[in-house]
């Protein structure tokens, strides 16, 4: 394996690299750095998002800059303010032992402040095309002597309609500079730029062109259109440690999905173009600090997102362009980590999956939306691990003897069972009453109607399910026979894996409940209870998100919405001083009332 030492980098950079903890160069770095150091040449480098392109041009650029001169020698154009700042920070840490000034130029901040910084002597300017154009027009920056021009994330810049700005900016630069173009994909527009503005560029390709990164697994989930949102929640619940970007097609959907998630108690936030820069900054800050676990975003707004460790990209809706899908999924699986790109599709969108597969040359795996019971299992183990890994709070010490007394008669097993139940019941109670969201497989009498209790009808829970050999017809027959009821008396039978639901009219309720007291089948207690689920809410919702990761400081991007949409927003501190978020409102709160979660 090649080492950084073998690429021809100077000592000061090697030291900085060591400080940053980079051990070996990534492929694009290994390929690009020696060439860029060795000669003055144009270059087109194609490599997936997250493969270390910034350093691939950043290291050589810093080495080639004459730190003695204060003239602006390098210009980096990047699509968004986010990226612009990110690149600037990266370059600053690369050049910590070299006396190079890097200045960021981007919209939404004081142009005069930026001009002042440039004036102090900026050997490298990192800019968004719009603001750069602006500053050129106002003669606040001089790029007539640059030797290196980097077009970073060129595909995204062009996607965002910066073609004219770019060509105009380039017209202010010297002809004999070197131009380095870095891009994740190579759409037509990028090759046009390369043809027009570059001279015999060296081409570097990492991985195959336009193909997705290998560290990303692609999955799709087929649901009916009206279940999209419920499916999204299940995907989140089945992945308790999820840190994700959820892509929607429109600003409106983005806002409404984020609002719904927040209402249902998830740590979510919206990112789209109708928000002010300030609001967007806040959301991004919350996301970076993990206060937001699910960032719901439009494609355009998400262009700036460059956050490592995103575990899942969720395509709430598929984009029109395959390129866009590539960009979306490239948000995960970065920096050597693995990631999952999930797509929620309806039957009619299935052919889109095929066309994406062809384009990215990867197969999608069709997966089933987790069932309630599966989610309960995941949450149960997550909870057990969480308790196991929780650092005990010493403040509790003084109460310990008294607490010990309370538990004197409780065995360790029993204690653990009860502790876990405190939280688990919430999931169980909720999920035991939900249906399968996957496209009908015919195990339910009526997939379209959620069972419910109303003034005439009672809904019951019964602890037998498909595991016990029942489908809805068998269970209905069984109930009819044991209860001695007629064909129409038992309805809305919904069979899950290990439990089921059914309805009778209210006048049968006494009979049903009485019959199933101490009722055994094959030596096993068959238990029927009235289901507390009011059911009629479309509510797959529940839950508050645990506040474990939330910081005390720092705003939350969702706050604005939460205030306006929810009457009850309760942020309290628990004993360990962490923030917790209140349970979601409405129905959900009703359902979980009385759980002593908060003090
Ligand atoms: P790209 O521009 O290709 O999307 P970045 O340059 O933003 O990727 O790099 C992605 C992440 O990988 C960053 O956090 C960066 O610090 C890290 N990184 C880059 N090069 C290396 C390396 N050689 N070893 C370890 N981490 C690296
Ligand atoms: Mg980059």
Coordinates of C-alpha atoms and ligand atoms in Angstrom, one line a residue:
X1 CA 0.0 0.0 0.0
X2 CA 1.3 3.4 -1.0
X3 CA 2.1 5.8 1.8
X4 CA 1.7 9.6 1.9
X5 CA 5.5 9.8 2.1
X6 CA 5.8 8.3 -1.3
X7 CA 3.6 10.9 -3.1
X8 CA 6.2 13.6 -3.1
X9 CA 4.6 15.8 -0.4
X10 CA 6.6 18.2 1.6
X11 CA 7.5 17.7 5.2
X12 CA 5.1 20.3 6.6
X13 CA 2.2 18.7 4.8
X14 CA 3.1 15.2 6.0
X15 CA 3.1 16.5 9.6
X16 CA -0.3 18.0 9.1
X17 CA -1.5 14.8 7.6
X18 CA -0.3 12.9 10.5
X19 CA -2.0 15.3 12.9
X20 CA -5.2 14.7 11.1
X21 CA -4.9 11.0 11.5
X22 CA -4.9 10.1 7.8
X23 CA -2.9 6.9 7.5
X24 CA -2.9 6.0 3.9
X25 CA -3.9 8.0 0.8
X26 CA -7.2 7.2 -0.7
X27 CA -7.2 6.0 -4.3
X28 CA -8.0 9.4 -5.8
X29 CA -5.3 11.0 -3.7
X30 CA -2.8 8.4 -4.7
X31 CA -3.5 8.9 -8.3
X32 CA -3.9 12.7 -8.4
X33 CA -1.3 14.0 -6.0
X34 CA 1.9 12.8 -7.7
X35 CA 0.7 14.1 -11.1
X36 CA -0.4 17.5 -9.8
X37 CA 2.9 17.9 -7.9
X38 CA 5.0 16.8 -10.8
X39 CA 3.8 19.0 -13.6
X40 CA 1.6 21.9 -14.6
X41 CA -1.3 20.2 -16.1
X42 CA -5.1 20.3 -16.4
X43 CA -6.9 17.4 -14.8
X44 CA -10.3 15.8 -14.7
X45 CA -10.7 13.5 -11.7
X46 CA -13.9 11.5 -11.2
X47 CA -14.4 9.9 -7.9
X48 CA -17.4 9.2 -5.7
X49 CA -18.5 11.4 -2.9
X50 CA -16.5 10.7 0.3
X51 CA -13.4 9.5 -1.4
X52 CA -11.2 12.3 -0.3
X53 CA -11.2 14.6 -3.3
X54 CA -10.6 17.7 -1.2
X55 CA -7.2 16.5 -0.1
X56 CA -6.4 15.2 -3.6
X57 CA -6.3 18.8 -4.9
X58 CA -5.8 20.5 -1.5
X59 CA -2.4 19.0 -0.7
X60 CA -0.8 19.7 -4.1
X61 CA -2.3 23.2 -4.2
X62 CA -0.8 24.1 -0.8
X63 CA 2.5 22.8 -1.8
X64 CA 2.6 24.7 -5.0
X65 CA 1.5 28.0 -3.6
X66 CA 4.2 30.5 -3.0
X67 CA 3.6 31.5 0.7
X68 CA 6.0 34.4 0.4
X69 CA 3.8 36.2 -2.1
X70 CA 0.5 37.6 -1.0
X71 CA -1.0 37.4 -4.5
X72 CA -4.1 35.2 -4.9
X73 CA -2.7 32.2 -6.7
X74 CA -5.3 29.6 -6.2
X75 CA -9.1 29.7 -6.8
X76 CA -11.4 26.9 -5.7
X77 CA -15.0 27.1 -6.9
X78 CA -17.5 25.0 -5.0
X79 CA -21.3 24.7 -5.3
X80 CA -22.6 25.7 -1.9
X81 CA -21.7 27.8 1.1
X82 CA -21.6 24.6 3.2
X83 CA -19.0 23.0 1.0
X84 CA -17.1 26.3 0.6
X85 CA -16.7 26.5 4.4
X86 CA -15.9 22.9 4.7
X87 CA -13.1 23.0 2.0
X88 CA -11.7 26.2 3.6
X89 CA -11.5 24.5 7.0
X90 CA -9.9 21.4 5.5
X91 CA -7.3 23.5 3.7
X92 CA -6.6 25.4 6.9
X93 CA -5.8 22.3 8.7
X94 CA -3.7 20.9 5.8
X95 CA -1.7 24.1 5.8
X96 CA -1.2 24.6 9.5
X97 CA 2.5 24.3 9.2
X98 CA 2.7 26.4 6.0
X99 CA 2.1 30.1 6.0
X100 CA -0.8 30.0 3.6
X101 CA -3.9 32.2 3.9
X102 CA -7.2 30.6 2.8
X103 CA -10.3 32.8 2.6
X104 CA -13.9 31.7 2.0
X105 CA -16.2 33.7 -0.2
X106 CA -19.9 32.8 -0.1
X107 CA -23.3 34.4 -0.1
X108 CA -25.4 35.1 2.9
X109 CA -22.6 36.8 4.9
X110 CA -21.1 40.2 4.8
X111 CA -19.4 40.9 1.5
X112 CA -17.3 43.7 2.9
X113 CA -15.9 41.5 5.6
X114 CA -14.9 39.0 3.0
X115 CA -13.4 41.7 0.9
X116 CA -11.3 42.8 3.8
X117 CA -10.0 39.3 4.4
X118 CA -9.1 39.0 0.8
X119 CA -7.3 42.3 0.9
X120 CA -5.1 41.1 3.8
X121 CA -3.6 38.6 1.4
X122 CA -5.4 35.4 0.4
X123 CA -3.2 33.1 -1.5
X124 CA -6.1 30.7 -1.9
X125 CA -9.7 31.8 -2.3
X126 CA -12.5 29.2 -1.9
X127 CA -15.7 30.6 -3.4
X128 CA -19.3 29.9 -4.5
X129 CA -19.8 31.0 -8.1
X130 CA -22.5 33.5 -7.3
X131 CA -20.6 35.5 -4.7
X132 CA -17.4 35.2 -6.6
X133 CA -19.1 36.8 -9.6
X134 CA -20.4 39.5 -7.4
X135 CA -17.0 40.3 -5.9
X136 CA -15.4 40.3 -9.3
X137 CA -18.0 42.8 -10.5
X138 CA -17.3 45.0 -7.5
X139 CA -13.5 44.6 -8.0
X140 CA -13.2 43.2 -4.5
X141 CA -11.0 40.4 -5.6
X142 CA -8.4 40.0 -8.2
X143 CA -8.0 36.6 -9.8
X144 CA -6.1 37.8 -12.8
X145 CA -2.9 36.2 -11.6
X146 CA -4.1 32.8 -10.4
X147 CA -2.1 29.8 -11.4
X148 CA -4.5 27.1 -10.3
X149 CA -8.2 26.9 -10.6
X150 CA -10.1 24.0 -9.0
X151 CA -13.7 23.2 -10.0
X152 CA -14.8 21.1 -7.1
X153 CA -18.0 19.0 -7.3
X154 CA -18.3 20.3 -10.8
X155 CA -21.4 18.2 -11.5
X156 CA -23.2 19.7 -8.7
X157 CA -22.2 23.2 -9.6
X158 CA -23.6 22.7 -13.1
X159 CA -26.6 21.0 -11.8
X160 CA -27.3 24.1 -9.8
X161 CA -27.2 26.2 -12.9
X162 CA -23.8 27.8 -12.3
X163 CA -22.6 27.3 -15.9
X164 CA -22.7 31.0 -16.9
X165 CA -21.2 32.1 -13.6
X166 CA -18.4 29.7 -14.0
X167 CA -17.6 30.6 -17.6
X168 CA -17.7 34.3 -16.7
X169 CA -15.4 33.8 -13.7
X170 CA -13.0 31.8 -15.8
X171 CA -12.8 34.6 -18.3
X172 CA -11.2 36.7 -15.6
X173 CA -8.4 34.2 -15.1
X174 CA -5.2 33.8 -17.0
X175 CA -5.1 31.4 -20.0
X176 CA -2.0 29.6 -18.8
X177 CA -3.3 28.6 -15.4
X178 CA -3.9 24.9 -14.6
X179 CA -7.5 23.8 -14.1
X180 CA -8.3 20.9 -12.0
X181 CA -11.9 19.6 -12.2
X182 CA -13.2 17.2 -9.5
X183 CA -16.5 15.6 -9.8
X184 CA -18.5 12.6 -8.6
X185 CA -20.2 12.0 -11.9
X186 CA -19.5 13.0 -15.5
X187 CA -22.7 14.2 -17.1
X188 CA -22.7 16.0 -20.5
X189 CA -22.3 19.4 -19.0
X190 CA -19.2 18.5 -17.2
X191 CA -17.5 17.2 -20.3
X192 CA -18.5 20.3 -22.1
X193 CA -16.7 22.4 -19.5
X194 CA -13.7 20.1 -19.7
X195 CA -13.6 20.5 -23.5
X196 CA -14.1 24.2 -23.5
X197 CA -11.9 25.3 -20.7
X198 CA -9.2 22.7 -20.3
X199 CA -6.2 21.8 -22.4
X200 CA -5.4 18.1 -22.8
X201 CA -6.4 17.2 -19.2
X202 CA -5.0 14.1 -17.5
X203 CA -8.0 12.0 -16.7
X204 CA -8.3 10.0 -13.5
X205 CA -11.2 7.8 -12.7
X206 CA -11.7 6.0 -9.4
X207 CA -14.3 3.2 -9.6
X208 CA -16.4 3.1 -12.7
X209 CA -17.9 6.2 -14.2
X210 CA -21.3 7.3 -12.8
X211 CA -21.5 4.2 -10.7
X212 CA -22.4 4.2 -7.1
X213 CA -19.9 3.7 -4.4
X214 CA -19.2 0.1 -3.2
X215 CA -19.7 0.9 0.4
X216 CA -23.4 1.6 -0.2
X217 CA -26.1 -1.1 -0.2
X218 CA -29.3 -0.3 -2.1
X219 CA -32.6 -1.5 -0.9
X220 CA -36.2 -0.9 -1.8
X221 CA -39.4 -1.3 0.1
X222 CA -42.7 -1.6 -1.8
X223 CA -45.7 -0.1 -0.1
X224 CA -48.9 1.5 -1.1
X225 CA -48.7 5.2 -1.7
X226 CA -50.7 6.2 1.3
X227 CA -48.4 4.2 3.6
X228 CA -45.2 6.1 2.7
X229 CA -45.0 8.0 5.9
X230 CA -45.8 5.0 8.1
X231 CA -43.1 3.0 6.3
X232 CA -40.6 5.8 6.9
X233 CA -41.3 5.7 10.6
X234 CA -40.9 2.0 10.7
X235 CA -37.6 2.1 8.9
X236 CA -36.5 4.6 11.5
X237 CA -37.8 2.6 14.4
X238 CA -36.1 -0.5 13.1
X239 CA -32.8 1.4 13.1
X240 CA -32.6 3.1 16.5
X241 CA -29.2 4.6 15.9
X242 CA -30.2 6.0 12.5
X243 CA -28.5 9.1 11.3
X244 CA -30.0 9.9 8.0
X245 CA -31.0 12.2 5.2
X246 CA -34.6 11.7 4.0
X247 CA -35.0 13.0 0.5
X248 CA -38.3 14.3 -0.8
X249 CA -39.1 15.8 -4.1
X250 CA -40.7 19.0 -3.2
X251 CA -40.2 21.7 -0.6
X252 CA -43.7 21.1 0.6
X253 CA -43.3 17.4 1.1
X254 CA -40.0 18.0 2.8
X255 CA -41.6 20.4 5.3
X256 CA -44.6 18.3 5.9
X257 CA -42.7 15.0 6.4
X258 CA -40.3 16.8 8.8
X259 CA -43.2 18.3 10.7
X260 CA -45.0 15.0 11.0
X261 CA -41.8 13.3 12.3
X262 CA -41.3 16.0 14.8
X263 CA -44.9 15.8 16.0
X264 CA -44.4 12.0 16.3
X265 CA -41.5 12.7 18.6
X266 CA -38.5 12.0 16.3
X267 CA -35.5 14.2 16.3
X268 CA -36.0 15.5 12.8
X269 CA -35.5 18.7 10.9
X270 CA -36.3 20.2 7.4
X271 CA -33.9 21.6 5.0
X272 CA -35.2 23.3 1.9
X273 CA -34.9 26.5 -0.1
X274 CA -37.9 28.3 1.5
X275 CA -36.0 28.5 4.8
X276 CA -33.8 31.5 5.5
X277 CA -30.1 31.1 5.5
X278 CA -30.2 31.4 9.2
X279 CA -32.7 28.6 9.7
X280 CA -30.7 26.4 7.4
X281 CA -27.6 27.0 9.3
X282 CA -29.4 26.1 12.5
X283 CA -30.7 22.9 11.1
X284 CA -27.3 21.9 9.7
X285 CA -25.7 22.6 13.0
X286 CA -28.2 20.5 14.8
X287 CA -27.6 17.7 12.3
X288 CA -23.9 17.9 12.6
X289 CA -24.1 17.7 16.4
X290 CA -26.5 14.8 16.0
X291 CA -29.4 16.6 17.7
X292 CA -31.2 15.8 14.5
X293 CA -31.2 12.2 13.6
X294 CA -33.4 12.5 10.5
X295 CA -32.7 15.4 8.2
X296 CA -35.5 15.8 5.7
X297 CA -34.2 17.6 2.6
X298 CA -34.8 18.5 -1.0
X299 CA -32.1 17.6 -3.5
X300 CA -31.1 21.2 -4.0
X301 CA -30.8 22.0 -0.4
X302 CA -29.0 18.8 0.4
X303 CA -26.2 19.6 -2.1
X304 CA -24.3 21.3 0.6
X305 CA -24.5 18.4 3.0
X306 CA -21.1 17.0 3.6
X307 CA -21.5 15.1 6.8
X308 CA -19.7 11.9 7.4
X309 CA -21.2 8.9 9.2
X310 CA -24.6 9.2 7.7
X311 CA -25.9 5.7 8.2
X312 CA -29.0 5.8 5.9
X313 CA -30.1 7.7 2.9
X314 CA -33.9 7.3 2.6
X315 CA -35.5 8.1 -0.7
X316 CA -39.0 9.0 0.5
X317 CA -39.8 9.5 -3.1
X318 CA -37.6 8.7 -6.0
X319 CA -36.1 11.5 -8.0
X320 CA -36.7 11.9 -11.8
X321 CA -33.0 11.7 -12.7
X322 CA -30.8 8.8 -12.0
X323 CA -28.0 11.2 -11.5
X324 CA -29.9 12.6 -8.6
X325 CA -30.2 9.2 -7.1
X326 CA -26.5 8.8 -7.3
X327 CA -25.9 12.0 -5.5
X328 CA -28.4 11.1 -2.8
X329 CA -26.9 7.7 -2.1
X330 CA -23.5 9.2 -2.2
X331 CA -24.3 11.0 1.0
X332 CA -23.8 7.8 2.9
X333 CA -21.0 5.2 2.8
X334 CA -18.4 8.0 3.1
X335 CA -14.9 7.9 4.4
X336 CA -14.6 4.2 4.5
X337 CA -17.9 3.6 6.3
X338 CA -20.7 1.5 5.0
X339 CA -24.1 3.0 4.3
X340 CA -27.6 2.0 3.2
X341 CA -29.6 3.7 0.6
X342 CA -33.3 2.9 1.0
X343 CA -36.1 3.6 -1.4
X344 CA -39.7 3.6 -0.5
X345 CA -41.6 2.8 -3.7
X346 CA -45.1 2.1 -4.9
X347 CA -45.8 -0.6 -7.4
X348 CA -46.0 1.9 -10.2
X349 CA -42.5 3.2 -9.5
X350 CA -41.0 -0.2 -9.7
X351 CA -39.7 0.2 -13.2
X352 CA -37.7 3.2 -12.0
X353 CA -35.7 0.9 -9.8
X354 CA -34.8 -1.2 -12.8
X355 CA -33.5 1.9 -14.7
X356 CA -31.5 3.0 -11.7
X357 CA -30.0 -0.5 -11.4
X358 CA -28.9 -0.3 -15.0
X359 CA -27.4 3.0 -14.7
X360 CA -25.5 2.5 -11.4
X361 CA -24.7 -1.1 -12.2
X362 CA -25.8 -2.2 -8.8
X363 CA -28.6 -4.5 -7.8
X364 CA -31.3 -3.4 -5.4
X365 CA -32.4 -5.7 -2.7
X366 CA -36.1 -5.8 -2.1
X367 CA -36.8 -5.8 1.6
X368 CA -39.9 -6.0 3.6
X369 CA -41.0 -3.1 5.9
X370 CA -40.3 -4.5 9.4
X371 CA -43.3 -5.8 11.2
X372 CA -44.4 -4.4 14.5
X373 CA -43.0 -7.4 16.3
X374 CA -39.6 -7.2 14.5
X375 CA -39.4 -3.5 15.5
X376 CA -40.2 -4.5 19.1
X377 CA -37.4 -7.0 19.1
X378 CA -34.9 -4.5 17.7
X379 CA -36.0 -1.9 20.2
X380 CA -35.8 -4.4 23.0
X381 CA -32.2 -5.3 22.4
X382 CA -31.3 -1.7 21.8
X383 CA -32.8 -0.8 25.1
X384 CA -31.0 -3.6 26.9
X385 CA -27.7 -2.5 25.4
X386 CA -28.4 1.0 26.3
X387 CA -29.0 0.2 29.9
X388 CA -26.0 -2.0 29.9
X389 CA -23.8 0.8 28.5
X390 CA -25.2 3.6 30.6
X391 CA -22.7 5.2 32.8
X392 CA -24.1 5.1 36.3
X393 CA -24.7 8.5 37.9
X394 CA -22.9 8.9 41.2
X395 CA -25.5 11.3 42.4
X396 CA -27.8 8.3 42.9
X397 CA -25.5 6.8 45.5
X398 CA -27.1 8.4 48.5
X399 CA -30.5 7.1 47.6
X400 CA -29.2 3.7 46.8
X401 CA -29.9 2.1 50.2
X402 CA -33.5 3.2 50.1
X403 CA -33.9 2.0 46.6
X404 CA -32.3 -1.3 47.4
X405 CA -34.9 -1.8 50.1
X406 CA -37.6 -1.4 47.5
X407 CA -36.1 -4.1 45.4
X408 CA -35.2 -6.4 48.3
X409 CA -37.7 -9.0 47.2
X410 CA -36.9 -8.7 43.5
X411 CA -34.5 -11.1 41.8
X412 CA -32.0 -9.8 39.3
X413 CA -33.9 -11.5 36.4
X414 CA -37.2 -10.0 37.5
X415 CA -35.6 -6.6 38.0
X416 CA -34.1 -6.6 34.5
X417 CA -37.4 -7.8 33.0
X418 CA -39.3 -5.0 34.7
X419 CA -36.7 -2.3 33.8
X420 CA -36.7 -3.2 30.2
X421 CA -40.5 -3.4 30.2
X422 CA -40.9 0.2 31.4
X423 CA -39.7 1.3 27.9
X424 CA -40.6 -1.7 25.9
X425 CA -44.3 -1.7 26.8
X426 CA -44.6 1.5 25.0
X427 CA -43.4 0.1 21.7
X428 CA -45.2 -3.1 22.2
X429 CA -48.5 -1.5 23.0
X430 CA -48.2 0.6 20.0
X431 CA -46.9 -1.8 17.5
X432 CA -49.0 -4.7 18.5
X433 CA -51.9 -2.8 17.1
X434 CA -50.5 -2.0 13.7
X435 CA -50.8 -3.8 10.5
X436 CA -48.4 -5.1 7.9
X437 CA -47.4 -2.3 5.6
X438 CA -46.0 -4.4 2.8
X439 CA -48.0 -4.8 -0.3
X440 CA -50.9 -7.2 0.5
X441 CA -49.9 -10.8 1.0
X442 CA -53.5 -11.8 1.9
X443 CA -53.1 -12.7 5.6
X444 CA -55.6 -10.2 6.6
X445 CA -59.3 -10.1 6.1
X446 CA -59.4 -6.5 5.0
X447 CA -56.1 -4.8 4.4
X448 CA -57.6 -1.5 3.7
X449 CA -59.4 -1.1 7.0
X450 CA -57.6 -0.7 10.1
X451 CA -59.5 -2.4 12.9
X452 CA -61.0 -0.1 15.3
X453 CA -63.3 0.2 18.3
X454 CA -66.1 2.6 18.0
X455 CA -69.4 3.2 19.8
X456 CA -70.9 0.0 18.4
X457 CA -67.9 -2.2 18.1
X458 CA -65.1 -3.5 20.3
X459 CA -61.6 -4.4 19.2
X460 CA -59.8 -7.2 20.9
X461 CA -56.2 -8.4 21.1
X462 CA -55.6 -12.2 21.2
X463 CA -52.3 -13.8 21.8
X464 CA -52.3 -16.2 18.9
X465 CA -51.1 -15.5 15.4
X466 CA -49.7 -16.9 12.2
X467 CA -47.0 -18.6 14.2
X468 CA -49.8 -20.8 15.8
X469 CA -51.1 -21.7 12.4
X470 CA -53.8 -19.1 12.0
X471 CA -54.7 -17.1 9.1
X472 CA -57.7 -14.7 9.3
X473 CA -60.2 -17.3 8.1
X474 CA -59.0 -19.9 10.5
X475 CA -59.0 -17.5 13.4
X476 CA -62.4 -16.3 12.5
X477 CA -63.7 -19.9 12.4
X478 CA -62.0 -20.7 15.7
X479 CA -63.6 -17.6 17.4
X480 CA -67.0 -18.3 15.9
X481 CA -66.9 -21.9 17.2
X482 CA -65.6 -21.4 20.6
X483 CA -67.8 -18.4 21.2
X484 CA -70.7 -19.9 19.5
X485 CA -71.3 -16.9 17.4
X486 CA -72.6 -16.4 13.8
X487 CA -70.6 -15.8 10.6
X488 CA -71.0 -12.0 10.7
X489 CA -70.4 -11.6 14.4
X490 CA -66.6 -11.7 14.3
X491 CA -65.0 -9.2 11.9
X492 CA -62.0 -7.2 11.1
X493 CA -59.8 -10.1 11.9
X494 CA -56.1 -9.2 11.5
X495 CA -53.5 -11.9 12.0
X496 CA -50.0 -11.0 13.0
X497 CA -47.1 -13.3 13.6
X498 CA -47.7 -14.0 17.3
X499 CA -50.9 -12.2 18.0
X500 CA -54.0 -11.0 16.3
X501 CA -56.9 -8.6 16.5
X502 CA -60.6 -8.9 15.8
X503 CA -63.8 -7.0 16.4
X504 CA -67.3 -7.9 17.7
X505 CA -70.3 -5.7 18.4
X506 CA -70.3 -4.3 21.9
X507 CA -73.2 -6.5 23.0
X508 CA -70.9 -9.5 22.6
X509 CA -68.1 -8.0 24.7
X510 CA -69.0 -9.5 28.0
X511 CA -69.4 -12.9 26.5
X512 CA -66.1 -12.7 24.7
X513 CA -64.0 -11.5 27.6
X514 CA -65.7 -14.0 30.0
X515 CA -65.1 -16.9 27.7
X516 CA -61.4 -16.3 27.5
X517 CA -60.7 -16.1 31.2
X518 CA -58.4 -19.0 32.0
X519 CA -59.0 -20.4 28.5
X520 CA -56.4 -22.9 27.3
X521 CA -55.7 -24.5 23.9
X522 CA -53.2 -27.3 23.9
X523 CA -52.2 -26.5 27.4
X524 CA -51.5 -22.9 26.5
X525 CA -53.4 -19.9 27.8
X526 CA -55.2 -18.1 25.1
X527 CA -55.7 -14.6 26.3
X528 CA -58.1 -12.0 24.9
X529 CA -58.1 -8.4 26.0
X530 CA -59.9 -5.4 24.8
X531 CA -57.6 -3.5 22.6
X532 CA -56.9 -0.1 23.8
X533 CA -56.0 1.1 20.4
X534 CA -58.6 3.6 19.3
X535 CA -57.2 2.5 16.0
X536 CA -58.9 4.9 13.7
X537 CA -56.0 7.3 13.8
X538 CA -53.8 6.7 10.9
X539 CA -51.3 6.6 13.6
X540 CA -48.4 4.5 13.3
X541 CA -46.9 7.1 15.5
X542 CA -45.9 7.1 19.0
X543 CA -42.8 7.7 20.9
X544 CA -40.5 10.3 22.0
X545 CA -37.0 10.1 20.9
X546 CA -34.5 9.5 23.6
X547 CA -32.5 12.6 24.4
X548 CA -29.3 10.7 25.0
X549 CA -27.4 12.4 22.3
X550 CA -28.9 15.8 22.7
X551 CA -26.7 18.6 23.9
X552 CA -27.7 21.1 26.4
X553 CA -26.5 24.0 24.4
X554 CA -27.2 24.6 20.7
X555 CA -30.5 25.3 19.1
X556 CA -32.5 22.8 17.3
X557 CA -33.5 23.4 13.8
X558 CA -36.9 21.9 14.5
X559 CA -37.7 24.3 17.2
X560 CA -39.4 26.8 15.1
X561 CA -41.8 24.3 13.8
X562 CA -42.3 22.6 17.1
X563 CA -43.4 25.8 18.7
X564 CA -45.9 26.6 16.0
X565 CA -47.3 23.2 15.6
X566 CA -47.4 21.7 19.0
X567 CA -49.1 23.0 21.9
X568 CA -47.0 21.1 24.3
X569 CA -43.3 21.3 23.9
X570 CA -41.6 20.3 27.0
X571 CA -38.0 20.1 27.3
X572 CA -36.9 19.0 30.7
X573 CA -33.6 18.0 32.2
X574 CA -33.3 14.6 33.7
X575 CA -30.9 13.8 36.4
X576 CA -27.9 13.4 34.1
X577 CA -28.5 16.9 32.8
X578 CA -29.4 15.8 29.3
X579 CA -32.2 17.3 27.4
X580 CA -35.2 15.3 26.7
X581 CA -38.0 15.9 24.4
X582 CA -41.5 15.6 25.4
X583 CA -43.8 13.0 24.0
X584 CA -45.5 13.8 20.8
X585 CA -48.9 15.5 21.0
X586 CA -52.5 14.4 20.4
X587 CA -53.4 10.8 20.2
X588 CA -50.0 9.7 20.8
X589 CA -49.6 11.5 24.0
X590 CA -52.9 10.0 25.1
X591 CA -51.7 6.6 24.4
X592 CA -48.6 6.8 26.4
X593 CA -49.9 8.9 29.2
X594 CA -48.9 7.8 32.6
X595 CA -45.5 6.5 31.6
X596 CA -43.3 8.0 34.2
X597 CA -40.5 9.0 31.8
X598 CA -40.0 12.5 32.8
X599 CA -39.7 14.1 36.2
Ligands
LIG1 P1 -15.1 14.1 -1.4 O1 -14.8 15.5 -1.7 O2 -14.5 13.1 -2.3 O3 -16.6 13.9 -1.2 P2 -13.9 14.6 1.2 O4 -12.6 15.3 0.6 O5 -14.9 15.5 1.7 O6 -14.5 13.7 0.1 O7 -13.4 13.5 2.2 C1 -14.4 12.8 2.9 C2 -13.9 12.5 4.3 O8 -12.7 11.6 4.3 C3 -13.4 13.7 5.1 O9 -13.9 13.7 6.4 C4 -11.9 13.7 5.0 O10 -11.3 14.3 6.2 C5 -11.6 12.2 5.1 N1 -10.4 11.8 4.4 C6 -9.9 12.2 3.3 N2 -8.8 11.6 2.9 C7 -8.5 10.7 3.9 C8 -7.5 9.7 4.1 N3 -6.5 9.6 3.3 N4 -7.6 9.0 5.2 C9 -8.6 9.1 6.1 N5 -9.6 10.0 5.9 C10 -9.6 10.8 4.8
LIG2 MG1 -15.7 17.1 -2.0

